[in-house]
Amino acid sequence: MSPHELTLEGTEAGKAPTRPGRSVGLVRRALPSTRTARVIASLSVLVVASLTVFLTWGVDGHWDYALPRRAEQAIALIVVGAAIAVSTVVFQTLTHNRILTPSIMGFDALYTLFATTLVFFLGANSVETMDPWIMFSSTTVLLLAGATTLYRWMIGDGSRGLYTLVLMGVIAGTLFGSIQSFMVRIMDPNEYDSLLDQLLPSFGALETDVLALAAVVMIAGVAVAFRFARTLDVLGLGRERAITLGVDYRRAVTWLLMLVAVLVAVATALVGPVTFLGLLVANLAYQVTRMHRHVITLTASILVAAVALVLGQALLQHVLHFNATLGSIINLVGGVYFIVLILKESRA
Amino acid sequence: MIAVDGLTKSYGTATVVDGVSLTLPDAGVTSIIGPNGAGKSTLLSMVSRILGPDAGTASVDGVDVFSASGREVAKRLSVLRQDTHMTARITVRELVEFGRFPHSGGRLTPDCRASVTSALSYCDLDHLAHRGLHELSGGQRQRAFVAMVLAQDTRYVLLDEPLNNLDMAHATGVMRLLRRLADERDKSIVLVLHDINYASAHSDRIIAMRDGAVVADGAPAEVITPEALEDVYGMPFTVHRLGDDLVASYFR
């Protein structure tokens, strides 16, 4: 029997061969790419629309005052959104898990611990008056150093596997969390009040030059992610297949985890921890693109993140009149979406 | 030629592959047989770079498998793993296109597209090319992975138990396909098999392993004998000649 006959059993029997294979191929092949183009185009239109709404809603003639301030805020939102989106997509590809975010590696916990330690030892006053440059760069460097040490130590000779790494990250996160809650317990209540301000993500006042630095780092990081896009496609097939297709697995994973660390550090140092944003935008991006190509999913996730944050902030300012924070809205929407995802995964 | 020299792997005190040295030819079908835990898959995994060895070397046409760049090795050696499960939702054609990654780095050239198309039709998957991989039956999916390996266009193809979970029709289809690859395209096919009669019917050479070492190595007529098989598996065998085939019987 030739292999050809093998297909003539079961449900596949004779269905496709009734039409010539090549023309079916052409028709079906054209579909996904035009669909993808349409999705990316619609998302771009949505980004422009939300930016327009955000920049012009209720300006009442004070253009020269409102516009620069709002533009700066919009840039901050996009920098944070892009960094979180790209880091989450990369992290989820590496771990083959769509409900993980880099925060599981203890990033948020490390940031929280750092902020608490500062207030604890230096006092709320000196922290609040600290130069934002110093604050931003020291936070970024600390998060990076923490992640680097942790990863280098955990990856070791590469034989322990990525899940061990993730689990050790969870344990490290719990440790940071415990130390932090111990400090909070013996802290002056007034200082704790001021600490809370820092621990909730806020897109309020940002220093221009800090923002510029963050933007540069974010653009560089996203560029690296796009350079790795094709390798990421192969990594999505799993470790063993990636190796047999010629990916130097350990090197690629180490570099990509460092990239994730840089992007998360920038976003967290800029606005504080935004746990669920990445989960939300990455999964929405997969859902609308239905693609495995990272060039597409990365682009889509950045656009989705920009829409979510810019539109969210506009609604927060004009509909809710600042009666909530963007962070709490993200966590509410993200949390609900997370539960939906888990329910869907458990049924699949 | 694949040259393996003193490859060793142990887990704790258990040595799974114990200083295996052998050379694999640059053409034909070579089957590796042996009982569970003999170290067949572990040996193959080390040559495939999926598992780091504790000692020993392996080279493919002179390229050291463990120190050369992944891409250089992947241009010479392709691997089909036991597990054809896939989390990514991709089509058959997209899967086969991944086979070109070592050559093109993911940017498909016209040459790549041509070799993907020819791999698909060689495995008779033209009409399934735009189906999702998850929609296929086990046998079809196995053929899709063979097509990917074919698109990778390497001289050496390693397969770890490619007949797992396939019924007789599909298993025979896959074996015939591999035989054709060796005969028509001059490839060297090395596969781990549990069914000794498939090994007997389709191989040019059979390597038998037990307890992490090679215990028999030669043409099917030399390895498919009651004495040799009993030595490998530790149970009685009778061997019949049916037409051209040597068939081992061990069911009673």
JSON list of N, CA, C and O in Angstrom, two decimals, chain A residues 1 3-4 6-7 9 12 16 25 28-29 230-231 233-234 236-237 239-241 243-248 292-293, chain B residues 49-50 70-71 74 79 81 83 85-86 90 94 98 101-102 105-107 113 124 130 140 143 145 152 169-170 176:
[
{"chain": "A", "resi": 1, "resn": "MET", "atom": "N", "xyz": [0.84, -1.20, 0.00]},
{"chain": "A", "resi": 1, "resn": "MET", "atom": "CA", "xyz": [0.00, 0.00, 0.00]},
{"chain": "A", "resi": 1, "resn": "MET", "atom": "C", "xyz": [0.88, 1.26, 0.00]},
{"chain": "A", "resi": 1, "resn": "MET", "atom": "O", "xyz": [1.84, 1.35, 0.74]},
{"chain": "A", "resi": 3, "resn": "PRO", "atom": "N", "xyz": [1.57, 5.32, 0.68]},
{"chain": "A", "resi": 3, "resn": "PRO", "atom": "CA", "xyz": [1.09, 6.24, 1.71]},
{"chain": "A", "resi": 3, "resn": "PRO", "atom": "C", "xyz": [-0.18, 6.97, 1.27]},
{"chain": "A", "resi": 3, "resn": "PRO", "atom": "O", "xyz": [-0.98, 7.39, 2.09]},
{"chain": "A", "resi": 4, "resn": "HIS", "atom": "N", "xyz": [-0.34, 7.10, -0.04]},
{"chain": "A", "resi": 4, "resn": "HIS", "atom": "CA", "xyz": [-1.50, 7.81, -0.53]},
{"chain": "A", "resi": 4, "resn": "HIS", "atom": "C", "xyz": [-2.79, 7.15, -0.05]},
{"chain": "A", "resi": 4, "resn": "HIS", "atom": "O", "xyz": [-3.74, 7.82, 0.34]},
{"chain": "A", "resi": 6, "resn": "LEU", "atom": "N", "xyz": [-3.36, 5.66, 2.52]},
{"chain": "A", "resi": 6, "resn": "LEU", "atom": "CA", "xyz": [-3.60, 5.80, 3.95]},
{"chain": "A", "resi": 6, "resn": "LEU", "atom": "C", "xyz": [-4.62, 6.89, 4.26]},
{"chain": "A", "resi": 6, "resn": "LEU", "atom": "O", "xyz": [-5.36, 6.81, 5.22]},
{"chain": "A", "resi": 7, "resn": "THR", "atom": "N", "xyz": [-4.65, 7.91, 3.42]},
{"chain": "A", "resi": 7, "resn": "THR", "atom": "CA", "xyz": [-5.56, 9.01, 3.71]},
{"chain": "A", "resi": 7, "resn": "THR", "atom": "C", "xyz": [-7.00, 8.69, 3.34]},
{"chain": "A", "resi": 7, "resn": "THR", "atom": "O", "xyz": [-7.91, 9.39, 3.72]},
{"chain": "A", "resi": 9, "resn": "GLU", "atom": "N", "xyz": [-9.06, 6.78, 4.42]},
{"chain": "A", "resi": 9, "resn": "GLU", "atom": "CA", "xyz": [-9.83, 6.10, 5.44]},
{"chain": "A", "resi": 9, "resn": "GLU", "atom": "C", "xyz": [-10.40, 7.16, 6.36]},
{"chain": "A", "resi": 9, "resn": "GLU", "atom": "O", "xyz": [-9.94, 8.28, 6.39]},
{"chain": "A", "resi": 12, "resn": "GLU", "atom": "N", "xyz": [-11.59, 11.76, 6.45]},
{"chain": "A", "resi": 12, "resn": "GLU", "atom": "CA", "xyz": [-10.94, 12.55, 5.42]},
{"chain": "A", "resi": 12, "resn": "GLU", "atom": "C", "xyz": [-11.23, 12.01, 4.02]},
{"chain": "A", "resi": 12, "resn": "GLU", "atom": "O", "xyz": [-10.92, 12.65, 3.02]},
{"chain": "A", "resi": 16, "resn": "ALA", "atom": "N", "xyz": [-11.29, 16.28, 0.30]},
{"chain": "A", "resi": 16, "resn": "ALA", "atom": "CA", "xyz": [-10.47, 17.28, -0.38]},
{"chain": "A", "resi": 16, "resn": "ALA", "atom": "C", "xyz": [-10.22, 16.96, -1.85]},
{"chain": "A", "resi": 16, "resn": "ALA", "atom": "O", "xyz": [-10.29, 17.85, -2.67]},
{"chain": "A", "resi": 25, "resn": "GLY", "atom": "N", "xyz": [-5.53, 25.38, -2.23]},
{"chain": "A", "resi": 25, "resn": "GLY", "atom": "CA", "xyz": [-4.39, 25.94, -1.52]},
{"chain": "A", "resi": 25, "resn": "GLY", "atom": "C", "xyz": [-4.29, 27.44, -1.69]},
{"chain": "A", "resi": 25, "resn": "GLY", "atom": "O", "xyz": [-4.15, 28.15, -0.71]},
{"chain": "A", "resi": 28, "resn": "ARG", "atom": "N", "xyz": [-7.15, 29.29, 0.25]},
{"chain": "A", "resi": 28, "resn": "ARG", "atom": "CA", "xyz": [-7.00, 29.27, 1.71]},
{"chain": "A", "resi": 28, "resn": "ARG", "atom": "C", "xyz": [-5.77, 30.04, 2.15]},
{"chain": "A", "resi": 28, "resn": "ARG", "atom": "O", "xyz": [-5.72, 30.61, 3.20]},
{"chain": "A", "resi": 29, "resn": "ARG", "atom": "N", "xyz": [-4.73, 30.01, 1.29]},
{"chain": "A", "resi": 29, "resn": "ARG", "atom": "CA", "xyz": [-3.50, 30.66, 1.67]},
{"chain": "A", "resi": 29, "resn": "ARG", "atom": "C", "xyz": [-3.67, 32.17, 1.73]},
{"chain": "A", "resi": 29, "resn": "ARG", "atom": "O", "xyz": [-3.09, 32.85, 2.57]},
{"chain": "A", "resi": 230, "resn": "ARG", "atom": "N", "xyz": [11.72, 35.35, 14.77]},
{"chain": "A", "resi": 230, "resn": "ARG", "atom": "CA", "xyz": [11.68, 34.04, 14.09]},
{"chain": "A", "resi": 230, "resn": "ARG", "atom": "C", "xyz": [12.19, 32.93, 14.99]},
{"chain": "A", "resi": 230, "resn": "ARG", "atom": "O", "xyz": [11.71, 31.81, 14.93]},
{"chain": "A", "resi": 231, "resn": "THR", "atom": "N", "xyz": [13.18, 33.26, 15.80]},
{"chain": "A", "resi": 231, "resn": "THR", "atom": "CA", "xyz": [13.65, 32.28, 16.77]},
{"chain": "A", "resi": 231, "resn": "THR", "atom": "C", "xyz": [12.54, 31.97, 17.77]},
{"chain": "A", "resi": 231, "resn": "THR", "atom": "O", "xyz": [12.35, 30.82, 18.16]},
{"chain": "A", "resi": 233, "resn": "ASP", "atom": "N", "xyz": [9.39, 32.03, 17.15]},
{"chain": "A", "resi": 233, "resn": "ASP", "atom": "CA", "xyz": [8.45, 31.12, 16.48]},
{"chain": "A", "resi": 233, "resn": "ASP", "atom": "C", "xyz": [8.87, 29.68, 16.69]},
{"chain": "A", "resi": 233, "resn": "ASP", "atom": "O", "xyz": [8.06, 28.82, 17.04]},
{"chain": "A", "resi": 234, "resn": "VAL", "atom": "N", "xyz": [10.17, 29.41, 16.49]},
{"chain": "A", "resi": 234, "resn": "VAL", "atom": "CA", "xyz": [10.67, 28.04, 16.63]},
{"chain": "A", "resi": 234, "resn": "VAL", "atom": "C", "xyz": [10.64, 27.60, 18.08]},
{"chain": "A", "resi": 234, "resn": "VAL", "atom": "O", "xyz": [10.27, 26.46, 18.39]},
{"chain": "A", "resi": 236, "resn": "GLY", "atom": "N", "xyz": [8.54, 28.36, 20.17]},
{"chain": "A", "resi": 236, "resn": "GLY", "atom": "CA", "xyz": [7.15, 28.04, 20.47]},
{"chain": "A", "resi": 236, "resn": "GLY", "atom": "C", "xyz": [6.81, 26.57, 20.19]},
{"chain": "A", "resi": 236, "resn": "GLY", "atom": "O", "xyz": [5.82, 26.06, 20.69]},
{"chain": "A", "resi": 237, "resn": "LEU", "atom": "N", "xyz": [7.65, 25.89, 19.39]},
{"chain": "A", "resi": 237, "resn": "LEU", "atom": "CA", "xyz": [7.41, 24.48, 19.09]},
{"chain": "A", "resi": 237, "resn": "LEU", "atom": "C", "xyz": [7.86, 23.58, 20.23]},
{"chain": "A", "resi": 237, "resn": "LEU", "atom": "O", "xyz": [7.62, 22.38, 20.21]},
{"chain": "A", "resi": 239, "resn": "ARG", "atom": "N", "xyz": [11.17, 22.97, 23.44]},
{"chain": "A", "resi": 239, "resn": "ARG", "atom": "CA", "xyz": [12.62, 22.96, 23.58]},
{"chain": "A", "resi": 239, "resn": "ARG", "atom": "C", "xyz": [13.27, 21.97, 22.62]},
{"chain": "A", "resi": 239, "resn": "ARG", "atom": "O", "xyz": [14.20, 22.32, 21.88]},
{"chain": "A", "resi": 240, "resn": "GLU", "atom": "N", "xyz": [12.77, 20.73, 22.60]},
{"chain": "A", "resi": 240, "resn": "GLU", "atom": "CA", "xyz": [13.45, 19.69, 21.82]},
{"chain": "A", "resi": 240, "resn": "GLU", "atom": "C", "xyz": [13.41, 20.01, 20.33]},
{"chain": "A", "resi": 240, "resn": "GLU", "atom": "O", "xyz": [14.41, 19.85, 19.64]},
{"chain": "A", "resi": 241, "resn": "ARG", "atom": "N", "xyz": [12.24, 20.43, 19.84]},
{"chain": "A", "resi": 241, "resn": "ARG", "atom": "CA", "xyz": [12.16, 20.74, 18.42]},
{"chain": "A", "resi": 241, "resn": "ARG", "atom": "C", "xyz": [13.03, 21.94, 18.07]},
{"chain": "A", "resi": 241, "resn": "ARG", "atom": "O", "xyz": [13.65, 21.98, 17.02]},
{"chain": "A", "resi": 243, "resn": "ILE", "atom": "N", "xyz": [15.79, 22.81, 19.47]},
{"chain": "A", "resi": 243, "resn": "ILE", "atom": "CA", "xyz": [17.20, 22.36, 19.42]},
{"chain": "A", "resi": 243, "resn": "ILE", "atom": "C", "xyz": [17.46, 21.63, 18.10]},
{"chain": "A", "resi": 243, "resn": "ILE", "atom": "O", "xyz": [18.44, 21.90, 17.42]},
{"chain": "A", "resi": 244, "resn": "THR", "atom": "N", "xyz": [16.57, 20.72, 17.73]},
{"chain": "A", "resi": 244, "resn": "THR", "atom": "CA", "xyz": [16.83, 19.93, 16.53]},
{"chain": "A", "resi": 244, "resn": "THR", "atom": "C", "xyz": [16.72, 20.80, 15.27]},
{"chain": "A", "resi": 244, "resn": "THR", "atom": "O", "xyz": [17.23, 20.43, 14.23]},
{"chain": "A", "resi": 245, "resn": "LEU", "atom": "N", "xyz": [16.05, 21.95, 15.38]},
{"chain": "A", "resi": 245, "resn": "LEU", "atom": "CA", "xyz": [16.00, 22.87, 14.24]},
{"chain": "A", "resi": 245, "resn": "LEU", "atom": "C", "xyz": [17.15, 23.87, 14.27]},
{"chain": "A", "resi": 245, "resn": "LEU", "atom": "O", "xyz": [17.18, 24.83, 13.51]},
{"chain": "A", "resi": 246, "resn": "GLY", "atom": "N", "xyz": [18.08, 23.66, 15.19]},
{"chain": "A", "resi": 246, "resn": "GLY", "atom": "CA", "xyz": [19.31, 24.44, 15.15]},
{"chain": "A", "resi": 246, "resn": "GLY", "atom": "C", "xyz": [19.33, 25.69, 16.02]},
{"chain": "A", "resi": 246, "resn": "GLY", "atom": "O", "xyz": [20.18, 26.54, 15.86]},
{"chain": "A", "resi": 247, "resn": "VAL", "atom": "N", "xyz": [18.38, 25.83, 16.96]},
{"chain": "A", "resi": 247, "resn": "VAL", "atom": "CA", "xyz": [18.42, 26.97, 17.88]},
{"chain": "A", "resi": 247, "resn": "VAL", "atom": "C", "xyz": [19.36, 26.63, 19.03]},
{"chain": "A", "resi": 247, "resn": "VAL", "atom": "O", "xyz": [19.27, 25.54, 19.59]},
{"chain": "A", "resi": 248, "resn": "ASP", "atom": "N", "xyz": [20.30, 27.52, 19.34]},
{"chain": "A", "resi": 248, "resn": "ASP", "atom": "CA", "xyz": [21.15, 27.30, 20.52]},
{"chain": "A", "resi": 248, "resn": "ASP", "atom": "C", "xyz": [20.31, 27.66, 21.73]},
{"chain": "A", "resi": 248, "resn": "ASP", "atom": "O", "xyz": [20.27, 28.81, 22.18]},
{"chain": "A", "resi": 292, "resn": "HIS", "atom": "N", "xyz": [0.69, 32.17, 15.03]},
{"chain": "A", "resi": 292, "resn": "HIS", "atom": "CA", "xyz": [1.81, 31.76, 15.86]},
{"chain": "A", "resi": 292, "resn": "HIS", "atom": "C", "xyz": [3.04, 32.59, 15.54]},
{"chain": "A", "resi": 292, "resn": "HIS", "atom": "O", "xyz": [4.05, 32.47, 16.19]},
{"chain": "A", "resi": 293, "resn": "ARG", "atom": "N", "xyz": [2.97, 33.45, 14.51]},
{"chain": "A", "resi": 293, "resn": "ARG", "atom": "CA", "xyz": [4.14, 34.24, 14.14]},
{"chain": "A", "resi": 293, "resn": "ARG", "atom": "C", "xyz": [4.32, 35.41, 15.08]},
{"chain": "A", "resi": 293, "resn": "ARG", "atom": "O", "xyz": [3.41, 36.22, 15.26]},
{"chain": "B", "resi": 49, "resn": "ARG", "atom": "N", "xyz": [21.46, 16.13, 20.48]},
{"chain": "B", "resi": 49, "resn": "ARG", "atom": "CA", "xyz": [21.78, 17.31, 21.30]},
{"chain": "B", "resi": 49, "resn": "ARG", "atom": "C", "xyz": [20.71, 17.67, 22.31]},
{"chain": "B", "resi": 49, "resn": "ARG", "atom": "O", "xyz": [20.78, 18.72, 22.93]},
{"chain": "B", "resi": 50, "resn": "ILE", "atom": "N", "xyz": [19.67, 16.84, 22.43]},
{"chain": "B", "resi": 50, "resn": "ILE", "atom": "CA", "xyz": [18.61, 17.17, 23.37]},
{"chain": "B", "resi": 50, "resn": "ILE", "atom": "C", "xyz": [19.07, 16.90, 24.79]},
{"chain": "B", "resi": 50, "resn": "ILE", "atom": "O", "xyz": [18.64, 17.54, 25.74]},
{"chain": "B", "resi": 70, "resn": "GLY", "atom": "N", "xyz": [24.40, 25.29, 16.63]},
{"chain": "B", "resi": 70, "resn": "GLY", "atom": "CA", "xyz": [23.20, 24.50, 16.43]},
{"chain": "B", "resi": 70, "resn": "GLY", "atom": "C", "xyz": [22.80, 24.43, 14.96]},
{"chain": "B", "resi": 70, "resn": "GLY", "atom": "O", "xyz": [22.39, 23.38, 14.46]},
{"chain": "B", "resi": 71, "resn": "ARG", "atom": "N", "xyz": [22.98, 25.55, 14.28]},
{"chain": "B", "resi": 71, "resn": "ARG", "atom": "CA", "xyz": [22.53, 25.62, 12.90]},
{"chain": "B", "resi": 71, "resn": "ARG", "atom": "C", "xyz": [23.34, 24.71, 11.98]},
{"chain": "B", "resi": 71, "resn": "ARG", "atom": "O", "xyz": [22.79, 24.05, 11.10]},
{"chain": "B", "resi": 74, "resn": "ALA", "atom": "N", "xyz": [22.17, 21.28, 12.50]},
{"chain": "B", "resi": 74, "resn": "ALA", "atom": "CA", "xyz": [20.80, 21.09, 12.01]},
{"chain": "B", "resi": 74, "resn": "ALA", "atom": "C", "xyz": [20.73, 21.03, 10.49]},
{"chain": "B", "resi": 74, "resn": "ALA", "atom": "O", "xyz": [19.73, 20.59, 9.92]},
{"chain": "B", "resi": 79, "resn": "VAL", "atom": "N", "xyz": [15.88, 15.45, 13.30]},
{"chain": "B", "resi": 79, "resn": "VAL", "atom": "CA", "xyz": [15.42, 14.54, 14.33]},
{"chain": "B", "resi": 79, "resn": "VAL", "atom": "C", "xyz": [13.91, 14.54, 14.38]},
{"chain": "B", "resi": 79, "resn": "VAL", "atom": "O", "xyz": [13.28, 15.60, 14.37]},
{"chain": "B", "resi": 81, "resn": "ARG", "atom": "N", "xyz": [11.04, 13.37, 16.88]},
{"chain": "B", "resi": 81, "resn": "ARG", "atom": "CA", "xyz": [10.85, 12.89, 18.24]},
{"chain": "B", "resi": 81, "resn": "ARG", "atom": "C", "xyz": [9.59, 12.05, 18.35]},
{"chain": "B", "resi": 81, "resn": "ARG", "atom": "O", "xyz": [8.70, 12.12, 17.52]},
{"chain": "B", "resi": 83, "resn": "ASP", "atom": "N", "xyz": [7.22, 12.34, 20.45]},
{"chain": "B", "resi": 83, "resn": "ASP", "atom": "CA", "xyz": [6.03, 13.08, 20.83]},
{"chain": "B", "resi": 83, "resn": "ASP", "atom": "C", "xyz": [5.63, 14.01, 19.68]},
{"chain": "B", "resi": 83, "resn": "ASP", "atom": "O", "xyz": [6.38, 14.89, 19.31]},
{"chain": "B", "resi": 85, "resn": "HIS", "atom": "N", "xyz": [2.85, 15.75, 19.87]},
{"chain": "B", "resi": 85, "resn": "HIS", "atom": "CA", "xyz": [1.88, 16.70, 20.43]},
{"chain": "B", "resi": 85, "resn": "HIS", "atom": "C", "xyz": [2.38, 18.12, 20.19]},
{"chain": "B", "resi": 85, "resn": "HIS", "atom": "O", "xyz": [3.56, 18.38, 20.20]},
{"chain": "B", "resi": 86, "resn": "MET", "atom": "N", "xyz": [1.45, 19.03, 19.97]},
{"chain": "B", "resi": 86, "resn": "MET", "atom": "CA", "xyz": [1.84, 20.38, 19.63]},
{"chain": "B", "resi": 86, "resn": "MET", "atom": "C", "xyz": [0.89, 21.35, 20.29]},
{"chain": "B", "resi": 86, "resn": "MET", "atom": "O", "xyz": [-0.32, 21.24, 20.12]},
{"chain": "B", "resi": 90, "resn": "ILE", "atom": "N", "xyz": [-1.01, 25.30, 14.42]},
{"chain": "B", "resi": 90, "resn": "ILE", "atom": "CA", "xyz": [-0.46, 25.67, 13.12]},
{"chain": "B", "resi": 90, "resn": "ILE", "atom": "C", "xyz": [-0.93, 24.68, 12.07]},
{"chain": "B", "resi": 90, "resn": "ILE", "atom": "O", "xyz": [-1.41, 23.60, 12.39]},
{"chain": "B", "resi": 94, "resn": "GLU", "atom": "N", "xyz": [2.62, 25.12, 7.56]},
{"chain": "B", "resi": 94, "resn": "GLU", "atom": "CA", "xyz": [3.44, 25.94, 8.45]},
{"chain": "B", "resi": 94, "resn": "GLU", "atom": "C", "xyz": [4.45, 25.09, 9.22]},
{"chain": "B", "resi": 94, "resn": "GLU", "atom": "O", "xyz": [5.59, 25.49, 9.43]},
{"chain": "B", "resi": 98, "resn": "PHE", "atom": "N", "xyz": [8.77, 25.13, 8.99]},
{"chain": "B", "resi": 98, "resn": "PHE", "atom": "CA", "xyz": [9.76, 25.22, 10.07]},
{"chain": "B", "resi": 98, "resn": "PHE", "atom": "C", "xyz": [11.00, 24.37, 9.76]},
{"chain": "B", "resi": 98, "resn": "PHE", "atom": "O", "xyz": [12.09, 24.65, 10.25]},
{"chain": "B", "resi": 101, "resn": "PHE", "atom": "N", "xyz": [14.07, 26.20, 8.71]},
{"chain": "B", "resi": 101, "resn": "PHE", "atom": "CA", "xyz": [14.67, 27.18, 9.63]},
{"chain": "B", "resi": 101, "resn": "PHE", "atom": "C", "xyz": [16.21, 27.15, 9.65]},
{"chain": "B", "resi": 101, "resn": "PHE", "atom": "O", "xyz": [16.85, 28.20, 9.60]},
{"chain": "B", "resi": 102, "resn": "PRO", "atom": "N", "xyz": [16.83, 25.96, 9.71]},
{"chain": "B", "resi": 102, "resn": "PRO", "atom": "CA", "xyz": [18.30, 25.95, 9.75]},
{"chain": "B", "resi": 102, "resn": "PRO", "atom": "C", "xyz": [18.92, 26.58, 8.50]},
{"chain": "B", "resi": 102, "resn": "PRO", "atom": "O", "xyz": [20.03, 27.11, 8.55]},
{"chain": "B", "resi": 105, "resn": "GLY", "atom": "N", "xyz": [16.84, 30.66, 8.40]},
{"chain": "B", "resi": 105, "resn": "GLY", "atom": "CA", "xyz": [16.61, 31.47, 9.59]},
{"chain": "B", "resi": 105, "resn": "GLY", "atom": "C", "xyz": [15.18, 31.97, 9.68]},
{"chain": "B", "resi": 105, "resn": "GLY", "atom": "O", "xyz": [14.90, 32.95, 10.35]},
{"chain": "B", "resi": 106, "resn": "GLY", "atom": "N", "xyz": [14.25, 31.30, 9.02]},
{"chain": "B", "resi": 106, "resn": "GLY", "atom": "CA", "xyz": [12.84, 31.66, 9.12]},
{"chain": "B", "resi": 106, "resn": "GLY", "atom": "C", "xyz": [12.34, 32.55, 7.99]},
{"chain": "B", "resi": 106, "resn": "GLY", "atom": "O", "xyz": [11.15, 32.77, 7.85]},
{"chain": "B", "resi": 107, "resn": "ARG", "atom": "N", "xyz": [13.29, 33.11, 7.19]},
{"chain": "B", "resi": 107, "resn": "ARG", "atom": "CA", "xyz": [12.86, 33.90, 6.03]},
{"chain": "B", "resi": 107, "resn": "ARG", "atom": "C", "xyz": [12.82, 32.98, 4.82]},
{"chain": "B", "resi": 107, "resn": "ARG", "atom": "O", "xyz": [13.86, 32.63, 4.28]},
{"chain": "B", "resi": 113, "resn": "ARG", "atom": "N", "xyz": [10.36, 27.48, -0.43]},
{"chain": "B", "resi": 113, "resn": "ARG", "atom": "CA", "xyz": [8.96, 27.18, -0.73]},
{"chain": "B", "resi": 113, "resn": "ARG", "atom": "C", "xyz": [8.86, 25.96, -1.63]},
{"chain": "B", "resi": 113, "resn": "ARG", "atom": "O", "xyz": [8.00, 25.11, -1.46]},
{"chain": "B", "resi": 124, "resn": "ASP", "atom": "N", "xyz": [2.62, 12.86, 0.44]},
{"chain": "B", "resi": 124, "resn": "ASP", "atom": "CA", "xyz": [1.22, 12.83, 0.05]},
{"chain": "B", "resi": 124, "resn": "ASP", "atom": "C", "xyz": [0.33, 13.63, 1.01]},
{"chain": "B", "resi": 124, "resn": "ASP", "atom": "O", "xyz": [-0.66, 13.14, 1.54]},
{"chain": "B", "resi": 130, "resn": "HIS", "atom": "N", "xyz": [-3.29, 22.73, 4.26]},
{"chain": "B", "resi": 130, "resn": "HIS", "atom": "CA", "xyz": [-3.84, 23.90, 4.97]},
{"chain": "B", "resi": 130, "resn": "HIS", "atom": "C", "xyz": [-4.74, 23.51, 6.12]},
{"chain": "B", "resi": 130, "resn": "HIS", "atom": "O", "xyz": [-5.43, 24.36, 6.69]},
{"chain": "B", "resi": 140, "resn": "GLN", "atom": "N", "xyz": [-1.54, 10.65, 10.01]},
{"chain": "B", "resi": 140, "resn": "GLN", "atom": "CA", "xyz": [-1.33, 11.83, 9.17]},
{"chain": "B", "resi": 140, "resn": "GLN", "atom": "C", "xyz": [-0.37, 12.80, 9.83]},
{"chain": "B", "resi": 140, "resn": "GLN", "atom": "O", "xyz": [0.49, 13.39, 9.18]},
{"chain": "B", "resi": 143, "resn": "ARG", "atom": "N", "xyz": [3.11, 11.68, 9.47]},
{"chain": "B", "resi": 143, "resn": "ARG", "atom": "CA", "xyz": [3.61, 11.97, 8.12]},
{"chain": "B", "resi": 143, "resn": "ARG", "atom": "C", "xyz": [3.95, 13.44, 7.97]},
{"chain": "B", "resi": 143, "resn": "ARG", "atom": "O", "xyz": [4.90, 13.80, 7.28]},
{"chain": "B", "resi": 145, "resn": "PHE", "atom": "N", "xyz": [5.15, 15.34, 10.28]},
{"chain": "B", "resi": 145, "resn": "PHE", "atom": "CA", "xyz": [6.46, 15.54, 10.90]},
{"chain": "B", "resi": 145, "resn": "PHE", "atom": "C", "xyz": [7.58, 14.97, 10.03]},
{"chain": "B", "resi": 145, "resn": "PHE", "atom": "O", "xyz": [8.68, 15.52, 9.97]},
{"chain": "B", "resi": 152, "resn": "GLN", "atom": "N", "xyz": [13.76, 19.82, 5.89]},
{"chain": "B", "resi": 152, "resn": "GLN", "atom": "CA", "xyz": [15.03, 20.23, 6.51]},
{"chain": "B", "resi": 152, "resn": "GLN", "atom": "C", "xyz": [16.19, 19.73, 5.65]},
{"chain": "B", "resi": 152, "resn": "GLN", "atom": "O", "xyz": [17.29, 20.29, 5.71]},
{"chain": "B", "resi": 169, "resn": "ALA", "atom": "N", "xyz": [-1.70, -0.28, 9.30]},
{"chain": "B", "resi": 169, "resn": "ALA", "atom": "CA", "xyz": [-1.69, 0.40, 8.01]},
{"chain": "B", "resi": 169, "resn": "ALA", "atom": "C", "xyz": [-0.81, 1.65, 8.06]},
{"chain": "B", "resi": 169, "resn": "ALA", "atom": "O", "xyz": [0.02, 1.88, 7.18]},
{"chain": "B", "resi": 170, "resn": "HIS", "atom": "N", "xyz": [-0.99, 2.45, 9.12]},
{"chain": "B", "resi": 170, "resn": "HIS", "atom": "CA", "xyz": [-0.21, 3.67, 9.23]},
{"chain": "B", "resi": 170, "resn": "HIS", "atom": "C", "xyz": [1.26, 3.36, 9.48]},
{"chain": "B", "resi": 170, "resn": "HIS", "atom": "O", "xyz": [2.15, 4.01, 8.93]},
{"chain": "B", "resi": 176, "resn": "ARG", "atom": "N", "xyz": [7.38, 2.43, 4.87]},
{"chain": "B", "resi": 176, "resn": "ARG", "atom": "CA", "xyz": [7.62, 2.47, 3.42]},
{"chain": "B", "resi": 176, "resn": "ARG", "atom": "C", "xyz": [8.16, 3.83, 3.00]},
{"chain": "B", "resi": 176, "resn": "ARG", "atom": "O", "xyz": [9.05, 3.92, 2.16]}
]
